[in-house]
PDB file of C-alpha atoms and ligand atoms in Angstrom:
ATOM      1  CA  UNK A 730     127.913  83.402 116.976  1.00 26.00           C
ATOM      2  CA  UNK A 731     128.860  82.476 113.099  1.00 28.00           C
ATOM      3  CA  UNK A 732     131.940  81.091 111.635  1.00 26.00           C
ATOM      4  CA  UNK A 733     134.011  83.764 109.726  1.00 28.00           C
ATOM      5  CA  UNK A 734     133.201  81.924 106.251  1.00 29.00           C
ATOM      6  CA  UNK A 735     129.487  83.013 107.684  1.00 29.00           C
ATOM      7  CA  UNK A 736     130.072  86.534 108.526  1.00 30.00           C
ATOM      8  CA  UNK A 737     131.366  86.988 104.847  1.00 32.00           C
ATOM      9  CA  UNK A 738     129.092  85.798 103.507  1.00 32.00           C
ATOM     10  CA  UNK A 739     125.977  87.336 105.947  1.00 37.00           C
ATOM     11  CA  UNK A 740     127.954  90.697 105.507  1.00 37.00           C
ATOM     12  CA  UNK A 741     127.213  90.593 101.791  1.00 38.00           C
ATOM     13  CA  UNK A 742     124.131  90.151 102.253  1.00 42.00           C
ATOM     14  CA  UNK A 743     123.714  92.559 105.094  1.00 45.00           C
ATOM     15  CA  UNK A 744     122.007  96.167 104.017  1.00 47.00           C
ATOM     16  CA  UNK A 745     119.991  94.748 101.274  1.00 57.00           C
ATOM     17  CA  UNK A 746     122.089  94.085  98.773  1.00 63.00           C
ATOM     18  CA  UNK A 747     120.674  92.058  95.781  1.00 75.00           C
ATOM     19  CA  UNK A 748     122.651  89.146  94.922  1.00 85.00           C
ATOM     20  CA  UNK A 749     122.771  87.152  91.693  1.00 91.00           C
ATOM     21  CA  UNK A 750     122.293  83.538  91.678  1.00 92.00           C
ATOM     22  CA  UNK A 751     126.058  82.375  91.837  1.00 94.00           C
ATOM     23  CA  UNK A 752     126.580  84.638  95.238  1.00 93.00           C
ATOM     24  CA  UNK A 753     123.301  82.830  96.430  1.00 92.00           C
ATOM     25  CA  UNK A 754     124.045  79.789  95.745  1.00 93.00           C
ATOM     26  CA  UNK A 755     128.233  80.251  97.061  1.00 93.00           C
ATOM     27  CA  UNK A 756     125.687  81.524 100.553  1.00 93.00           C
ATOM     28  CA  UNK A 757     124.055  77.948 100.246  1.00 94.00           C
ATOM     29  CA  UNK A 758     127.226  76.130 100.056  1.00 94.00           C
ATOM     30  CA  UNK A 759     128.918  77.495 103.433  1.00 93.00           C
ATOM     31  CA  UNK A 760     125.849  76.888 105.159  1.00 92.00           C
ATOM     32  CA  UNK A 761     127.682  73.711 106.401  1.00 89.00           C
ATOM     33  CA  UNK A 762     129.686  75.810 108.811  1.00 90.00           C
ATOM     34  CA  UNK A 763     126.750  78.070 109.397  1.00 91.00           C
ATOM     35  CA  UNK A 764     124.773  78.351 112.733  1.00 93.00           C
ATOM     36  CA  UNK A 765     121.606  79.531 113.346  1.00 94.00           C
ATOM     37  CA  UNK A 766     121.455  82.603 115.120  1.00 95.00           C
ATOM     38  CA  UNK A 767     118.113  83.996 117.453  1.00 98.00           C
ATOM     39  CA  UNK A 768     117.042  87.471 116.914  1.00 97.00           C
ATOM     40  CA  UNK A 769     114.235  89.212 118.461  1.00 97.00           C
ATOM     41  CA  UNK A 770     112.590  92.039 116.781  1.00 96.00           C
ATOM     42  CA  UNK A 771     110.040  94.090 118.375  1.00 96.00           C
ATOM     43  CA  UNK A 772     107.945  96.699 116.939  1.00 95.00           C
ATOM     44  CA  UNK A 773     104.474  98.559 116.745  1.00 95.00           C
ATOM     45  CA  UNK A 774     102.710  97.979 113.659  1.00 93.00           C
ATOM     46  CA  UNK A 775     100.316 101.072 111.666  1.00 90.00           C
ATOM     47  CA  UNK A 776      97.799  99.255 110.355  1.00 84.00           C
ATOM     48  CA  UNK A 777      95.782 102.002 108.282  1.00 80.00           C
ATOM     49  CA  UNK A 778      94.209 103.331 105.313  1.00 71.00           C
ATOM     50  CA  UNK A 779      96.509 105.661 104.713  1.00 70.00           C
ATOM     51  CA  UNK A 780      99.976 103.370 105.761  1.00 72.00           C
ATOM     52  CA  UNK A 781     100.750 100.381 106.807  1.00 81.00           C
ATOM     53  CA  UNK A 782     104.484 100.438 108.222  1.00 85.00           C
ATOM     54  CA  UNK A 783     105.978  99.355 111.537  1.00 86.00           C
ATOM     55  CA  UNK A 784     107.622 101.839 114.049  1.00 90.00           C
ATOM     56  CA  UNK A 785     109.647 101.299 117.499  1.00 86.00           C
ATOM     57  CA  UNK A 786     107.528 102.813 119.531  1.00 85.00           C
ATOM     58  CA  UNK A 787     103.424 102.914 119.745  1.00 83.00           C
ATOM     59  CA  UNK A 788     104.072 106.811 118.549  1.00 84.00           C
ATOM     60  CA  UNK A 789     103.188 107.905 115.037  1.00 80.00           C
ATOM     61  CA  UNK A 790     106.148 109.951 115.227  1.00 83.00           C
ATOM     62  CA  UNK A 791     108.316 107.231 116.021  1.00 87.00           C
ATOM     63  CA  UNK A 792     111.032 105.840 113.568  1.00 89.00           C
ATOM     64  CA  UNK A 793     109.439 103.570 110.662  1.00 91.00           C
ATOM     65  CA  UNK A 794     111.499 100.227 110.557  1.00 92.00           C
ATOM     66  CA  UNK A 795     109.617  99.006 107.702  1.00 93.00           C
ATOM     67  CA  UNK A 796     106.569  99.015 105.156  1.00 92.00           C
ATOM     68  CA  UNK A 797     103.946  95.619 105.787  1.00 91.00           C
ATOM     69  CA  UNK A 798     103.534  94.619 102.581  1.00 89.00           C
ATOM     70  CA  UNK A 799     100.195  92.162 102.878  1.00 86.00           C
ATOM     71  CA  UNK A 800      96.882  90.850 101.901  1.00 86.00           C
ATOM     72  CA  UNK A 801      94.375  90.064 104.475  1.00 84.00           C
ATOM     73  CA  UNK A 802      91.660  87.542 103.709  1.00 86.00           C
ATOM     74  CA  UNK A 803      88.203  86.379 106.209  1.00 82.00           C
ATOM     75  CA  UNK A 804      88.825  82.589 106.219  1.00 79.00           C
ATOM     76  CA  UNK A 805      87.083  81.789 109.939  1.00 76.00           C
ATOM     77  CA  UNK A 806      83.104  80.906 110.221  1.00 79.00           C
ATOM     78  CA  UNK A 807      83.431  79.922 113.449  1.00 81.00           C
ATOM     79  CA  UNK A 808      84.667  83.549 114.854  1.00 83.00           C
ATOM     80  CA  UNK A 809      86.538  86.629 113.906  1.00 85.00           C
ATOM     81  CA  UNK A 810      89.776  86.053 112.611  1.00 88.00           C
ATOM     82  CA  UNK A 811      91.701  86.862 109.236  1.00 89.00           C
ATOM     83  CA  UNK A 812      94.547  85.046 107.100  1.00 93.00           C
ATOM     84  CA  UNK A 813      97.420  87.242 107.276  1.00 92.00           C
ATOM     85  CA  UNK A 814      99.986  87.219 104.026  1.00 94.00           C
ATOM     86  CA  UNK A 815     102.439  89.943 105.126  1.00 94.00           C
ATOM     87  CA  UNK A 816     105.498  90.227 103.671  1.00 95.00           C
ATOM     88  CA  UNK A 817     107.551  92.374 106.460  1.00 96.00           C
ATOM     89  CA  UNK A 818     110.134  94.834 103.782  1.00 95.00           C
ATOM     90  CA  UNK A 819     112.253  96.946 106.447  1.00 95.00           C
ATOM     91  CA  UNK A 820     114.018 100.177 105.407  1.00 93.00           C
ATOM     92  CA  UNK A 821     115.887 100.774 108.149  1.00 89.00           C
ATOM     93  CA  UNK A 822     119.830 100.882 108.669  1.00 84.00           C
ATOM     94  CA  UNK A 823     120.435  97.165 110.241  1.00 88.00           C
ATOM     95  CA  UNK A 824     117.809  95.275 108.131  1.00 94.00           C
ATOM     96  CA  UNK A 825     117.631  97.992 105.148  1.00 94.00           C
ATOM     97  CA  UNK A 826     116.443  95.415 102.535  1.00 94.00           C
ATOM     98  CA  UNK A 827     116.324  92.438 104.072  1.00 96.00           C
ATOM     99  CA  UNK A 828     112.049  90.764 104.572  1.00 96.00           C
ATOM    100  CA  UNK A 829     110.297  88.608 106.901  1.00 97.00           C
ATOM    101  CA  UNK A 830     107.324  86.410 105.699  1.00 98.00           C
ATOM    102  CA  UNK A 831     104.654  86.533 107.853  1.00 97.00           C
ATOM    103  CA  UNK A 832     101.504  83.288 107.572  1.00 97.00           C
ATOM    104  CA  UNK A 833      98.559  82.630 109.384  1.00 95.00           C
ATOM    105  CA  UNK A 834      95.747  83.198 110.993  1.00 94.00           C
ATOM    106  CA  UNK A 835      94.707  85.970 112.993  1.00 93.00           C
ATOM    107  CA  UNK A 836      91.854  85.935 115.351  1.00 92.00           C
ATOM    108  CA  UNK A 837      92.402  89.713 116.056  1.00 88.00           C
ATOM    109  CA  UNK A 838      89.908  89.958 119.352  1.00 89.00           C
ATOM    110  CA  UNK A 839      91.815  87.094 121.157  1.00 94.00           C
ATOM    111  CA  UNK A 840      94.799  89.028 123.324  1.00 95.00           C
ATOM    112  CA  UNK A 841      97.741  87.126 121.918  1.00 97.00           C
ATOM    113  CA  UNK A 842      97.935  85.732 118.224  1.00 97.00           C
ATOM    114  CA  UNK A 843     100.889  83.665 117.320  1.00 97.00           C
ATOM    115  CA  UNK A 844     101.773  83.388 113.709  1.00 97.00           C
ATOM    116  CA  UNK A 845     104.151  81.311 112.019  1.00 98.00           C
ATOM    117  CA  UNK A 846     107.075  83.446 109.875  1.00 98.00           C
ATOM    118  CA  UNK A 847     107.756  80.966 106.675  1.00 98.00           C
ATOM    119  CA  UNK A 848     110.813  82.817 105.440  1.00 98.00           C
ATOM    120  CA  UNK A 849     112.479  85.467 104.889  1.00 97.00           C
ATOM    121  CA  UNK A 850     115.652  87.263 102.631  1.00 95.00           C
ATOM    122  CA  UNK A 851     118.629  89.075 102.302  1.00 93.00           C
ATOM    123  CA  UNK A 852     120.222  88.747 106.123  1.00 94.00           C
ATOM    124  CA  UNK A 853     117.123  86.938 106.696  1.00 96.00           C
ATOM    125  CA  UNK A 854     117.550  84.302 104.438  1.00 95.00           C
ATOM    126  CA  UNK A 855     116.239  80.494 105.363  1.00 96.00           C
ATOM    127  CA  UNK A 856     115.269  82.227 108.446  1.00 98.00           C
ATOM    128  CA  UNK A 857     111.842  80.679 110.804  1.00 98.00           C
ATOM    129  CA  UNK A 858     110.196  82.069 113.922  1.00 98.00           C
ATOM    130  CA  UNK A 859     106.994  83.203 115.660  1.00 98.00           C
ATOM    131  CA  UNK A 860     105.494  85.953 115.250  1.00 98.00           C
ATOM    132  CA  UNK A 861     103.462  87.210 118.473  1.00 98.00           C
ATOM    133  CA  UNK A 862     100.883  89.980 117.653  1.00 97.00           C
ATOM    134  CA  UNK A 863      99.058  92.386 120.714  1.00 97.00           C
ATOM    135  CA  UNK A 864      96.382  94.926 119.627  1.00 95.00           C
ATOM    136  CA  UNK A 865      97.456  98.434 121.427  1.00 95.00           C
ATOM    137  CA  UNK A 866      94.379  99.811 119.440  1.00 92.00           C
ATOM    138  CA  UNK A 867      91.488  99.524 117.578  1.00 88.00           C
ATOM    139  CA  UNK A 868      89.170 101.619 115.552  1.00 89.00           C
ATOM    140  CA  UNK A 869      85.860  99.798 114.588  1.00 84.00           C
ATOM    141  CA  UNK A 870      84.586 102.698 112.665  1.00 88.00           C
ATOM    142  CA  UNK A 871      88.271 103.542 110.686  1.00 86.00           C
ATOM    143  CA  UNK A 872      89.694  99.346 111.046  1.00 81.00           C
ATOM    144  CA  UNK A 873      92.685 101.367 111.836  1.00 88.00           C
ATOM    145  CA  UNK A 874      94.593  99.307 114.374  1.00 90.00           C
ATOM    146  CA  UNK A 875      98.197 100.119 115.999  1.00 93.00           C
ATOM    147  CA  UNK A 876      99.395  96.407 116.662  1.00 94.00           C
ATOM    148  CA  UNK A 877     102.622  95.437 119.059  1.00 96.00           C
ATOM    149  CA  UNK A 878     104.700  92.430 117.447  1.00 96.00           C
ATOM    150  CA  UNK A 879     107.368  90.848 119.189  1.00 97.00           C
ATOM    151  CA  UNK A 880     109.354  89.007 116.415  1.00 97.00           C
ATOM    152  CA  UNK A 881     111.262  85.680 117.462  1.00 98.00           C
ATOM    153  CA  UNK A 882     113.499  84.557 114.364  1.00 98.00           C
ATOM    154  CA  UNK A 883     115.913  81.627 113.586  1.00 98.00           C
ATOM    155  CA  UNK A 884     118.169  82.553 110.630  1.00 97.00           C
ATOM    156  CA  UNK A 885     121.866  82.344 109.809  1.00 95.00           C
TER     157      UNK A 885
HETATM  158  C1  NAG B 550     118.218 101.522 102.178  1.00 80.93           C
HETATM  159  O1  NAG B 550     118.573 101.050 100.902  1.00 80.93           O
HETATM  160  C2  NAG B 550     118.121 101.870  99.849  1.00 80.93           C
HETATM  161  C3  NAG B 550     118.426 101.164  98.540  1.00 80.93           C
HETATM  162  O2  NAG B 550     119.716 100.655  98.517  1.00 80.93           O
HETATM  163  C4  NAG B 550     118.776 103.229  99.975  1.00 80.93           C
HETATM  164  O3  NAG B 550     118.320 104.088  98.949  1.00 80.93           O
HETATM  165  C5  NAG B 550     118.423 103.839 101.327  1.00 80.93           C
HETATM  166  O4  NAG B 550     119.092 105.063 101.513  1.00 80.93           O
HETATM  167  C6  NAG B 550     118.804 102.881 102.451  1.00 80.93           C
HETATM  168  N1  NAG B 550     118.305 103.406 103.712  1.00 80.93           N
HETATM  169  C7  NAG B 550     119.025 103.440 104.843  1.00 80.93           C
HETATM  170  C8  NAG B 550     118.352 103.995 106.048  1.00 80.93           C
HETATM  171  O5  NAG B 550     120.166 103.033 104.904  1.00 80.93           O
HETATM  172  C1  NAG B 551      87.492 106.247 115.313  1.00 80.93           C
HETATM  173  O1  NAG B 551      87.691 107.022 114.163  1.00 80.93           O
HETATM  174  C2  NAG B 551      86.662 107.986 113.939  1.00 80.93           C
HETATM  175  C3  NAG B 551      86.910 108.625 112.581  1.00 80.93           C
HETATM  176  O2  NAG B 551      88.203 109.166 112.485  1.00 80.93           O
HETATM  177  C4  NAG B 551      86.682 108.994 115.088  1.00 80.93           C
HETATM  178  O3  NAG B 551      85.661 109.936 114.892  1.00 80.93           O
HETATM  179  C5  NAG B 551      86.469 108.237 116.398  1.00 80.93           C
HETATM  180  O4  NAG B 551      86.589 109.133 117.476  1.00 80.93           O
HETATM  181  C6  NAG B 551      87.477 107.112 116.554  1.00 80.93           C
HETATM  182  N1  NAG B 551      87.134 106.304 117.716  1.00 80.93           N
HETATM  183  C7  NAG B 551      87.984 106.083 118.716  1.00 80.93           C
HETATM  184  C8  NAG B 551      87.480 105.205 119.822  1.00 80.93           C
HETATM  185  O5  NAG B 551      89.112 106.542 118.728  1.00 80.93           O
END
């Protein structure tokens, strides 16, 4: 639940709308009355040559909820794992806009990886979580990879 002075201001922001720095900062002075809200997110993740977007469902055909906008890097000796920068963009109606910044490592053969999410904006402003990534799929040959993420967020 949010204060009223909240849902103005969180309504602004809502759909993606690009604010300039006097409605930002007007968002950081109500804060005060603000409370942090928990929403899950939960999604399949295309990781592929060709795209790299996250659907509801494991289907290719399913409805895209955003482009992953990322750089992985190999920063493990001691096994297989990657440092994910991901910077979550969605496109759909709710978050249309709005990003999630995903990072941290990923040691992709374990079954569950955790991963911090640092920040985020636009209804997703200030906002901090977990990140908890399951491998549906993997293609050794391709790298191509359909990935399930269950998205825990704190944000106002
Ligand atoms: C998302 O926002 C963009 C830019 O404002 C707009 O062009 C697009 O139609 C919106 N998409 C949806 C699904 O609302
Ligand atoms: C991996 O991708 C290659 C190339 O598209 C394909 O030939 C192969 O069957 C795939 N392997 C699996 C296990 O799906």
């Amino acid at each position: 639940m949010l204060c009223s002075l909240v849902i103005i201001s969180t309504a602004a922001a809502a759909g993606g709308l690009k604010e300039g720095p006097e409605a930002v900062e007007k968002w950081f002075e109500k804060l005060t009355y603000a409370k942090e809200k928990l929403t899950k997110l939960h999604f399949y993740f295309y990781d592929t040559c060709s795209r790299r977007s996250f659907k509801r469902g494991p289907e290719p055909e399913s409805k895209i909820m955003g482009r992953a906008q990322g750089i992985y890097g190999s920063d493990s000796l001691e096994e297989l794992g990657i440092l994910m920068i991901l910077n979550l963009a969605f496109t759909d109606v709710k978050y249309n806009g709005s990003t999630l910044s995903v990072l941290g490592h990923n040691p992709f053969l374990h079954e569950y990886r955790e991963m911090p999410i640092v920040g985020g904006s636009s209804v997703f402003r200030l906002a901090r979580g977990i990140a908890t990534a399951q491998t549906v799929w993997y293609n050794l040959t391709t790298n191509n990879a359909v990935v399930e993420y269950t998205i825990m967020v704190l944000h106002y």
